[in-house]
Short mmCIF file of C-alpha atoms and ligand atoms in Angstrom, two decimals:
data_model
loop_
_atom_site.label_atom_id
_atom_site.label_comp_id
_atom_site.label_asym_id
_atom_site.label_seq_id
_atom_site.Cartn_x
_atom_site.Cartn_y
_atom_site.Cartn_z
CA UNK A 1 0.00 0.00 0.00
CA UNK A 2 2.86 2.48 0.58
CA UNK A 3 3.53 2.97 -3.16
CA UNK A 4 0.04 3.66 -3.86
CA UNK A 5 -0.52 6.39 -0.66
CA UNK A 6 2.80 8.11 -2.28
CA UNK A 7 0.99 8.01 -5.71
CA UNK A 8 -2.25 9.04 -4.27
CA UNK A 9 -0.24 12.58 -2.45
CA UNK A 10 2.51 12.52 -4.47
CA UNK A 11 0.96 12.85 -7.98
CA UNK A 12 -2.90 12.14 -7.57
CA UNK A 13 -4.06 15.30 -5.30
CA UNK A 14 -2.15 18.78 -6.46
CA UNK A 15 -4.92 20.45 -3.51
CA UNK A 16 -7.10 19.88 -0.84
CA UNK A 17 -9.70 20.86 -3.53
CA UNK A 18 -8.97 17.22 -5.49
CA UNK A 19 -10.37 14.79 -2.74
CA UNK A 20 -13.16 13.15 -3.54
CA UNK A 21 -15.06 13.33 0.11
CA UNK A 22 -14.87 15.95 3.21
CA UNK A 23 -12.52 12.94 4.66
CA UNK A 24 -9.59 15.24 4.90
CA UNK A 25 -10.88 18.46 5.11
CA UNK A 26 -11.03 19.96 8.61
CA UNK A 27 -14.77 21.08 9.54
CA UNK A 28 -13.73 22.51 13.45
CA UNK A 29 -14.18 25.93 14.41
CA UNK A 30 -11.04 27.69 15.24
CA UNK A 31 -10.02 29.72 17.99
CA UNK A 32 -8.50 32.92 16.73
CA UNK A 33 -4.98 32.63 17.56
CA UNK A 34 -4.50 29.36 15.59
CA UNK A 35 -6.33 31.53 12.76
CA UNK A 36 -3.75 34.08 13.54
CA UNK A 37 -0.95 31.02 13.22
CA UNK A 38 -2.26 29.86 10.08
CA UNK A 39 -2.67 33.36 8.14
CA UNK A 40 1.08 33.11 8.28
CA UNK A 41 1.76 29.93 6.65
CA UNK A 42 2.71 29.87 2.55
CA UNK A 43 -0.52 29.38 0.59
CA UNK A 44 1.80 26.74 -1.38
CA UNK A 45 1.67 25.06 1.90
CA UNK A 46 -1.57 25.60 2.96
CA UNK A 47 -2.90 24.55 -0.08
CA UNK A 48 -1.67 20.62 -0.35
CA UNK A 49 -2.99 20.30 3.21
CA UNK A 50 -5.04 16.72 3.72
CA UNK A 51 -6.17 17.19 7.39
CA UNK A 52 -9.23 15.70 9.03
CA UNK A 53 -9.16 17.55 12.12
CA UNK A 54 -7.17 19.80 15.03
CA UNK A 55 -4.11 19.08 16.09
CA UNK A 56 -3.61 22.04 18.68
CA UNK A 57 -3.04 20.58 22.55
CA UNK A 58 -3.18 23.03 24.92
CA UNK A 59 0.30 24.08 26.42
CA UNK A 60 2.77 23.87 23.35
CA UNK A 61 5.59 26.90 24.89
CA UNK A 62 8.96 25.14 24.60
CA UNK A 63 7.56 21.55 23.50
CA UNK A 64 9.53 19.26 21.02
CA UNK A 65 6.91 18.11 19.07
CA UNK A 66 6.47 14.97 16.42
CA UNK A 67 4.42 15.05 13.29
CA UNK A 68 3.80 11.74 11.58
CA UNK A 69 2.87 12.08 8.25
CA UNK A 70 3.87 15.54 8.14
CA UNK A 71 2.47 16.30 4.31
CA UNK A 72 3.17 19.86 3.09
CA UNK A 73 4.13 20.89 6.84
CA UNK A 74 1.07 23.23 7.33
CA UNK A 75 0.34 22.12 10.99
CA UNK A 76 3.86 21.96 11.85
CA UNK A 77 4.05 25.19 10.70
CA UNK A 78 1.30 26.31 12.50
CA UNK A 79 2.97 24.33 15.48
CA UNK A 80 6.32 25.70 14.90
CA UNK A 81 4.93 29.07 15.96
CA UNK A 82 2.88 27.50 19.16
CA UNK A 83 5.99 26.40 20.71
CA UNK A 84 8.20 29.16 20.34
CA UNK A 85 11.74 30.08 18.93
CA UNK A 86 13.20 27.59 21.66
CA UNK A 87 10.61 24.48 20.88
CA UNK A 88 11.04 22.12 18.30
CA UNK A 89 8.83 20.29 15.34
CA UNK A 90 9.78 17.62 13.25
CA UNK A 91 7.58 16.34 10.56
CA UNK A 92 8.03 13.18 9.25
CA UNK A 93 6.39 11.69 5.73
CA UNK A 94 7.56 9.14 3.45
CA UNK A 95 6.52 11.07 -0.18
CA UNK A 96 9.06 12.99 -2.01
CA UNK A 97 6.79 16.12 -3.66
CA UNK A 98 5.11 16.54 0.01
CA UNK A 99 8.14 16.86 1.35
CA UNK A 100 9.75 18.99 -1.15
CA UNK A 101 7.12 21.89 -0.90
CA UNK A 102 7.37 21.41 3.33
CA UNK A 103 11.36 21.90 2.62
CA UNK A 104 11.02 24.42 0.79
CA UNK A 105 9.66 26.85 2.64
CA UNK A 106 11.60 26.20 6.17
CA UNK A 107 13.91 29.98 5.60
CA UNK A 108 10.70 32.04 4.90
CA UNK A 109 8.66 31.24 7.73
CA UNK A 110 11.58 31.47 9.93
CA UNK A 111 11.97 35.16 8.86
CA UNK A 112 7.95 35.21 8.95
CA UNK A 113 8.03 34.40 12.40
CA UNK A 114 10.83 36.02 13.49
CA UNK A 115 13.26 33.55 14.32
CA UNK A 116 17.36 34.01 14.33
CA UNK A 117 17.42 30.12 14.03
CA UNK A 118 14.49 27.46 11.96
CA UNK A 119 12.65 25.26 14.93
CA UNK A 120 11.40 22.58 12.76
CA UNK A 121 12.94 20.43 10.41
CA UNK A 122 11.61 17.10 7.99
CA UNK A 123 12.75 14.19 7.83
CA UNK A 124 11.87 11.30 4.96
CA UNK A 125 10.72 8.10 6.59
CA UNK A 126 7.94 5.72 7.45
CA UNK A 127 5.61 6.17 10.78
CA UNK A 128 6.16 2.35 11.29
CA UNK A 129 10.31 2.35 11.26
CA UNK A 130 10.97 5.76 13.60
CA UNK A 131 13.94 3.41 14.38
CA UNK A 132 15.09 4.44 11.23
CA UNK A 133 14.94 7.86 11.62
CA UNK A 134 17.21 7.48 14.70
CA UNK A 135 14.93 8.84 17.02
CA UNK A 136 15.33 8.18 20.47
CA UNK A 137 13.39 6.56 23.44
CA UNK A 138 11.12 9.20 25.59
CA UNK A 139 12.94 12.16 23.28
CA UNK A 140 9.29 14.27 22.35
CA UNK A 141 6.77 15.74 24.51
CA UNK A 142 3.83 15.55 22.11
CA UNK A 143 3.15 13.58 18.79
CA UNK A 144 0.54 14.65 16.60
CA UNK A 145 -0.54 13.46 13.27
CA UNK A 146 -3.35 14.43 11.06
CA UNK A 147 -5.73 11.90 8.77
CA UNK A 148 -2.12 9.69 8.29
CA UNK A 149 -2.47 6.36 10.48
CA UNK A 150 -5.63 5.34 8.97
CA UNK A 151 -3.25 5.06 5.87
CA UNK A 152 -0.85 2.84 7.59
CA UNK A 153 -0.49 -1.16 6.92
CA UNK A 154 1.22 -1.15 10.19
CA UNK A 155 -0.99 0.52 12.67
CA UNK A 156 0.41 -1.35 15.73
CA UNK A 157 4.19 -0.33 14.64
CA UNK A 158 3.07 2.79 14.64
CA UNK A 159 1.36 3.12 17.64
CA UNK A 160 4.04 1.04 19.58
CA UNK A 161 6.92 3.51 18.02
CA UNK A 162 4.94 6.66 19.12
CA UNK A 163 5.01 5.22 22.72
CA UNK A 164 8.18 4.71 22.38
CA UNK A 165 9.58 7.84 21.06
CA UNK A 166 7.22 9.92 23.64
CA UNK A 167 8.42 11.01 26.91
CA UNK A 168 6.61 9.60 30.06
CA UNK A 169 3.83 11.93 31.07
CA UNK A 170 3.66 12.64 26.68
CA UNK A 171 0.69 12.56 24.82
CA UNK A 172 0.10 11.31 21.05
CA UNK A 173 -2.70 13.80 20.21
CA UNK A 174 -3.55 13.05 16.91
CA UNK A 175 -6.81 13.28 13.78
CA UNK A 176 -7.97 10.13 12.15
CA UNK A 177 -10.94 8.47 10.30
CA UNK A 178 -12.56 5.38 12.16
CA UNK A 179 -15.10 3.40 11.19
CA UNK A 180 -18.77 2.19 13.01
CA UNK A 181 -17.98 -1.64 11.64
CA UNK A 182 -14.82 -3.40 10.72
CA UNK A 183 -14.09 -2.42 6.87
CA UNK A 184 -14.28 -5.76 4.52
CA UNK A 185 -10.92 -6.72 2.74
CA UNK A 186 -11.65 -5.61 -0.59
CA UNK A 187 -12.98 -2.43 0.04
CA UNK A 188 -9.32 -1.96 1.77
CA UNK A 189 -7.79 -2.87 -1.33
CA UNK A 190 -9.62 -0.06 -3.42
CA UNK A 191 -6.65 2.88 -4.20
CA UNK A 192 -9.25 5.40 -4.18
CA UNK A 193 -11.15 4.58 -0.90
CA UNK A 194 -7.94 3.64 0.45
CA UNK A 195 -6.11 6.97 -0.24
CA UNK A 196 -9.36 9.24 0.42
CA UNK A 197 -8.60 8.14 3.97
CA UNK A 198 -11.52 6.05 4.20
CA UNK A 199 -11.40 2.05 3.82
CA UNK A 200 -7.42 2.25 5.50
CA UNK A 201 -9.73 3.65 8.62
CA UNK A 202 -9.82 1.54 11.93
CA UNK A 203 -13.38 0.19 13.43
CA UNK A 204 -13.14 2.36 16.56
CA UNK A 205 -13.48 -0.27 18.82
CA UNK A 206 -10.54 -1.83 17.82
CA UNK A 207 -8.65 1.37 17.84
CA UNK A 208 -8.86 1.60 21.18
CA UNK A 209 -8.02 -2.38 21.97
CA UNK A 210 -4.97 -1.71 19.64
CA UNK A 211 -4.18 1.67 21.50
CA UNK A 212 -4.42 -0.33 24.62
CA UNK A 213 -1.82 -3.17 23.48
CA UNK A 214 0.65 -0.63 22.71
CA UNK A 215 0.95 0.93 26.00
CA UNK A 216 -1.78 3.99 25.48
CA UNK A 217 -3.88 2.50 28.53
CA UNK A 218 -6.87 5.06 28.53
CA UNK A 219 -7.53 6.88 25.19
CA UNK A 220 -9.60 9.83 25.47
CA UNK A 221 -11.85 10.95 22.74
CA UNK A 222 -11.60 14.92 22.25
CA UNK A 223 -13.92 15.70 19.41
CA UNK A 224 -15.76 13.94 16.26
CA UNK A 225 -17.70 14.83 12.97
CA UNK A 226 -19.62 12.12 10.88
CA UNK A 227 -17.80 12.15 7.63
CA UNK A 228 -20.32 13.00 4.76
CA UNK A 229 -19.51 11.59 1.71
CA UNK A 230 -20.82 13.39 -1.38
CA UNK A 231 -20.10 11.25 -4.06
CA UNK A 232 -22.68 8.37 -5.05
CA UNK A 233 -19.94 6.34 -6.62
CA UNK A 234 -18.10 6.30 -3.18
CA UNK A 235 -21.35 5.70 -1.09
CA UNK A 236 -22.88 2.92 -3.11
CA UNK A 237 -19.38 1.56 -2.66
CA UNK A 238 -18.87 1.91 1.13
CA UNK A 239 -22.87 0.85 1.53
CA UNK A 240 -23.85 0.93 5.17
CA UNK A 241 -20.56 1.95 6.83
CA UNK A 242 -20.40 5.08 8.33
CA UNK A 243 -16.92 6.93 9.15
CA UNK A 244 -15.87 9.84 11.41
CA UNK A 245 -13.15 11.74 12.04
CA UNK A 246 -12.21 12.09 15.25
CA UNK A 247 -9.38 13.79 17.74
CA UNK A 248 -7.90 11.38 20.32
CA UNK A 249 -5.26 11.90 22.75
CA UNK A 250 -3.24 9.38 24.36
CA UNK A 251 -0.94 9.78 27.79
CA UNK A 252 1.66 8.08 28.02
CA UNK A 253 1.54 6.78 31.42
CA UNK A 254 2.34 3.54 33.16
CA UNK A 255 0.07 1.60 35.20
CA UNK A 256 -3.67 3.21 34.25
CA UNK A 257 -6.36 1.38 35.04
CA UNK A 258 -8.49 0.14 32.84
CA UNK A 259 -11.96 1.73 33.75
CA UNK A 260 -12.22 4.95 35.54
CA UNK A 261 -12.38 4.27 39.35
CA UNK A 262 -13.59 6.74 42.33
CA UNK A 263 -10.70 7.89 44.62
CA UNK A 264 -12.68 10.78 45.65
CA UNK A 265 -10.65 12.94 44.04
CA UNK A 266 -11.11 16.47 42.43
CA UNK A 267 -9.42 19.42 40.88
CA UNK A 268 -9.48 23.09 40.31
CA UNK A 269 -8.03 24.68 37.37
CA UNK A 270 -6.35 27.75 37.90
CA UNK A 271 -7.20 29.12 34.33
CA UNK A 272 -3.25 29.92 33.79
CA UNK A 273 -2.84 28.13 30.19
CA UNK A 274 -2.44 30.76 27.69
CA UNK A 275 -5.92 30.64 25.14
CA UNK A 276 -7.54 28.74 27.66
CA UNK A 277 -8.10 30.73 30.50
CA UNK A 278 -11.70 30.17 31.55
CA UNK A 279 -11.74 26.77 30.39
CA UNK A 280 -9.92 23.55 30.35
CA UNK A 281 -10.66 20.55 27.82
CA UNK A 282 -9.03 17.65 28.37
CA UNK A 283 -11.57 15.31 26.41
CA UNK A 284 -15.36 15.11 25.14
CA UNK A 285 -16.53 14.32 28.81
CA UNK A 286 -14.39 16.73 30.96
CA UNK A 287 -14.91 20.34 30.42
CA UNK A 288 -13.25 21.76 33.38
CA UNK A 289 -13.80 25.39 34.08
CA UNK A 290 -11.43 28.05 36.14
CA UNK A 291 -11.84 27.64 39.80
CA UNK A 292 -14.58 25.39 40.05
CA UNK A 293 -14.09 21.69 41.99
CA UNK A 294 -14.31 19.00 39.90
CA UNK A 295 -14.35 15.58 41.03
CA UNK A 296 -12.12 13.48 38.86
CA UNK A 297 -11.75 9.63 38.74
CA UNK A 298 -7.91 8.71 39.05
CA UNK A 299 -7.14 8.03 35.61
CA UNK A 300 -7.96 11.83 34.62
CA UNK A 301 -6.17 12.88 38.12
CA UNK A 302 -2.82 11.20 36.68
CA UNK A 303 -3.23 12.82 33.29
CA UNK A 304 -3.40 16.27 35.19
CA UNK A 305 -0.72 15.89 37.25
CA UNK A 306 2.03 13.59 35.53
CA UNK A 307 2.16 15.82 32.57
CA UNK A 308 2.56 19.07 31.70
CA UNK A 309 -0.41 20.39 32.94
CA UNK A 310 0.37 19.73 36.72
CA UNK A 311 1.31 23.37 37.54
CA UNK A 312 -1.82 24.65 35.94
CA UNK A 313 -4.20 22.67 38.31
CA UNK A 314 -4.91 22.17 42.44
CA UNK A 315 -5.01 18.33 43.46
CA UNK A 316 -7.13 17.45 46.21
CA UNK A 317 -7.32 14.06 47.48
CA UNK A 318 -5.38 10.80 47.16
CA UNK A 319 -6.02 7.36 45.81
CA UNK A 320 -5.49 5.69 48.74
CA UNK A 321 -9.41 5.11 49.68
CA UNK A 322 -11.28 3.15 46.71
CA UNK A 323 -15.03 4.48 46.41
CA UNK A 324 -16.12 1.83 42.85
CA UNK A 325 -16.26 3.04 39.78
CA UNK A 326 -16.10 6.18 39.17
CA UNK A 327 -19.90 6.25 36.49
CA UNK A 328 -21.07 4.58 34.39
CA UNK A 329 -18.26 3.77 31.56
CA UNK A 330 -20.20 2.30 28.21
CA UNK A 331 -18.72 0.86 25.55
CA UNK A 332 -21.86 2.06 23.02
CA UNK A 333 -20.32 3.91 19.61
CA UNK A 334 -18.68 7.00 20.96
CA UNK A 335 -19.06 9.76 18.21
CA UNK A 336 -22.11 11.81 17.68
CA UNK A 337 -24.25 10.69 14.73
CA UNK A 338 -25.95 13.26 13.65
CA UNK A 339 -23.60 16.51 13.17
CA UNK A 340 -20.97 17.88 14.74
CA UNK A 341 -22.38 19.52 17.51
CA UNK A 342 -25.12 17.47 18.49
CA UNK A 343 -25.95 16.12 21.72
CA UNK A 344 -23.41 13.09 23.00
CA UNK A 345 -25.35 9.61 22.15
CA UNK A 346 -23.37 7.43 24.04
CA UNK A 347 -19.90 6.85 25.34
CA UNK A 348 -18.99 6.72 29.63
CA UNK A 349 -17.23 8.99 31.23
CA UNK A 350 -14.32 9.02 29.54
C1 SAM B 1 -3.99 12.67 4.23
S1 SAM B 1 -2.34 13.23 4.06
C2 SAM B 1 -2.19 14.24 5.50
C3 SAM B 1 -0.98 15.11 5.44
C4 SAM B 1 -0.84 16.12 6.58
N1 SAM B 1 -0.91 15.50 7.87
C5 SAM B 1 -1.90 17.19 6.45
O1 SAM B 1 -2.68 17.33 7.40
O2 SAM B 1 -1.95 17.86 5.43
C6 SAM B 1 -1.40 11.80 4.47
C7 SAM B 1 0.10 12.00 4.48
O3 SAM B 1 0.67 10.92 5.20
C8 SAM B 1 1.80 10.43 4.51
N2 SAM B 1 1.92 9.02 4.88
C9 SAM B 1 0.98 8.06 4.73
N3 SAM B 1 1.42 6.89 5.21
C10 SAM B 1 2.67 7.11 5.67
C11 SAM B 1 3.66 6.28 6.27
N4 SAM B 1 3.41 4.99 6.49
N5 SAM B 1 4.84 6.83 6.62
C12 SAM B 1 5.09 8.15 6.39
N6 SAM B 1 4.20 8.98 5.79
C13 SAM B 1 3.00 8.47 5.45
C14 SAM B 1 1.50 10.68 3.04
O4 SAM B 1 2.68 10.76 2.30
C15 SAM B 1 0.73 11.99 3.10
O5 SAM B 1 1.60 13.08 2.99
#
């Protein structure tokens, strides 16, 4: 499948504008300083961009951050200016004429952004073989990648080298298409579904059994969009299936248990992350606004204070009382069916 992905970007698609479905175009609102960020990027750049979602964690200052599948470069780009002159992005992707138009404009958005010295470099390579790449154990603080891993034959390699590149208390934070059934075998072998991002895409459920395996204990939804697909060709081909894109994000930390269990723990955020002042999202189900106690199950307490965001919140409590599960965790289809802003049908707490 690699050779035909590389066709499909390399020489297929000249612009977003060429795809076939909204698969890889991103439908999110956006907050005004990441339309700030992105008014600055090359419309060469901007233009070849295949996205499916948002790949903006909160609390980028100074963070050496991973891109896998890296395309033109437009979100490590926009990333390159989230974490600051003294950050660092690298952007990885294994076709030539993405890469060459992400190369290419390294020197003028480092005098765009006012830089003495670039922060982000590409590197050729496949998501699957970081090895490769000679990238080191627990050497980034954040991963992200955009509408790429549903395109991988390897998911597991990839997942297992992103938790192994990641630093403990790091977080692979990342866009992708999933699926509401398990995709049948010859729809996967279709170029065109395959490269429009859709038949490569996981059945979500078994996303997050793979995500599990490879040492991501608790993934965390963060935000999902059916995936309408305007073509009749495509949808008599893809029949009943329905796809999403969705936003996960997943910690990096040892030992989380594997349903969310009552500590009687809570939180207070103090509203110090930059953009985020009066509120705090860490996933779909936790909201958390400035100064007001919320109770937390000890899963999310870890994820607060193990990472990054531990100076931006007050811990109260301990886990060394057990009060049962924290509520009711389902394992019904997470993503909202009907739009994008709809009401949540189903999912736990987490
Ligand atoms: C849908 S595009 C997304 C590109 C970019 N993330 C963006 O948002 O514009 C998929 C990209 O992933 C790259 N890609 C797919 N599979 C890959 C793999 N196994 N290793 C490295 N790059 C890969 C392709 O070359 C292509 O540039």
């Amino acid at each position: 499948m690699f050779d035909e992905v590389k066709e499909y970007y390399g020489k297929v698609l000249q612009s977003s504008g060429d795809l076939k479905t909204d698969a890889c175009c991103t439908d999110t609102d956006m907050p005004d300083h990441i339309k700030q960020a992105m008014s600055k990027v090359h419309t060469e750049v901007a233009s070849r961009y295949y996205g499916c979602g948002l790949v903006r964690p909160q609390q980028l200052e100074g963070m050496r951050i991973l891109d896998l599948g890296s395309g033109s470069g437009r979100d490590c780009y926009i990333l390159s200016q989230l974490v600051g002159e003294h950050g660092f992005v690298l952007g990885v992707d294994m076709t030539d004429e993405q890469l060459e138009v992400a190369n290419k404009y390294i020197d003028y958005h480092t005098e765009v952004f006012g830089y003495k010295t670039p922060n982000i470099a590409f590197k050729k390579g496949y998501i699957e073989k970081l090895d490769e790449l000679d990238l080191e154990d627990n050497s980034f603080d954040i991963i992200v990648s955009n509408c790429v891993i549903n395109l991988s034959p390897d998911k597991e390699s990839v997942l297992r080298e992103a938790c192994r590149v990641l630093k403990p208390g790091g977080e692979l934070y990342f866009s992708d298409v999933y699926s509401d059934r398990r995709v049948p075998e010859h729809l996967v072998k279709d170029p065109v579904l395959y490269g429009e991002c859709l038949s490569g895409a996981l059945y979500w459920n078994d996303f997050n059994t793979l995500a599990k395996q490879c040492g991501f204990l608790d993934p965390r939804l963060v935000e999902d969009r059916p995936l309408i697909i305007d073509n009749p060709q495509i949808e008599t081909l893809i029949g009943h299936i329905n796809f999403y894109s969705a936003t996960y994000r997943l910690f990096k930390l040892e030992g989380l248990e594997s349903a969310c269990e009552d500590y009687g723990q809570a939180v207070v955020y103090k509203g110090t992350i930059a953009h985020h002042e009066e509120l705090f999202t860490l996933d779909k189900h936790h909201d958390i606004e400035k100064g007001r106690h919320f109770p937390v199950c000890g899963n999310t307490w870890r994820m607060l204070q193990e990472t990054r965001f531990h100076e931006h919140f007050e811990f109260y409590g301990d886990m060394n009382k057990h009060f049962g599960i924290f509520s009711g965790c389902g394992t019904a289809l997470p993503f909202d069916e009907g739009n994008s802003t709809g009401d949540n049908n189903g999912g736990g707490c987490c």
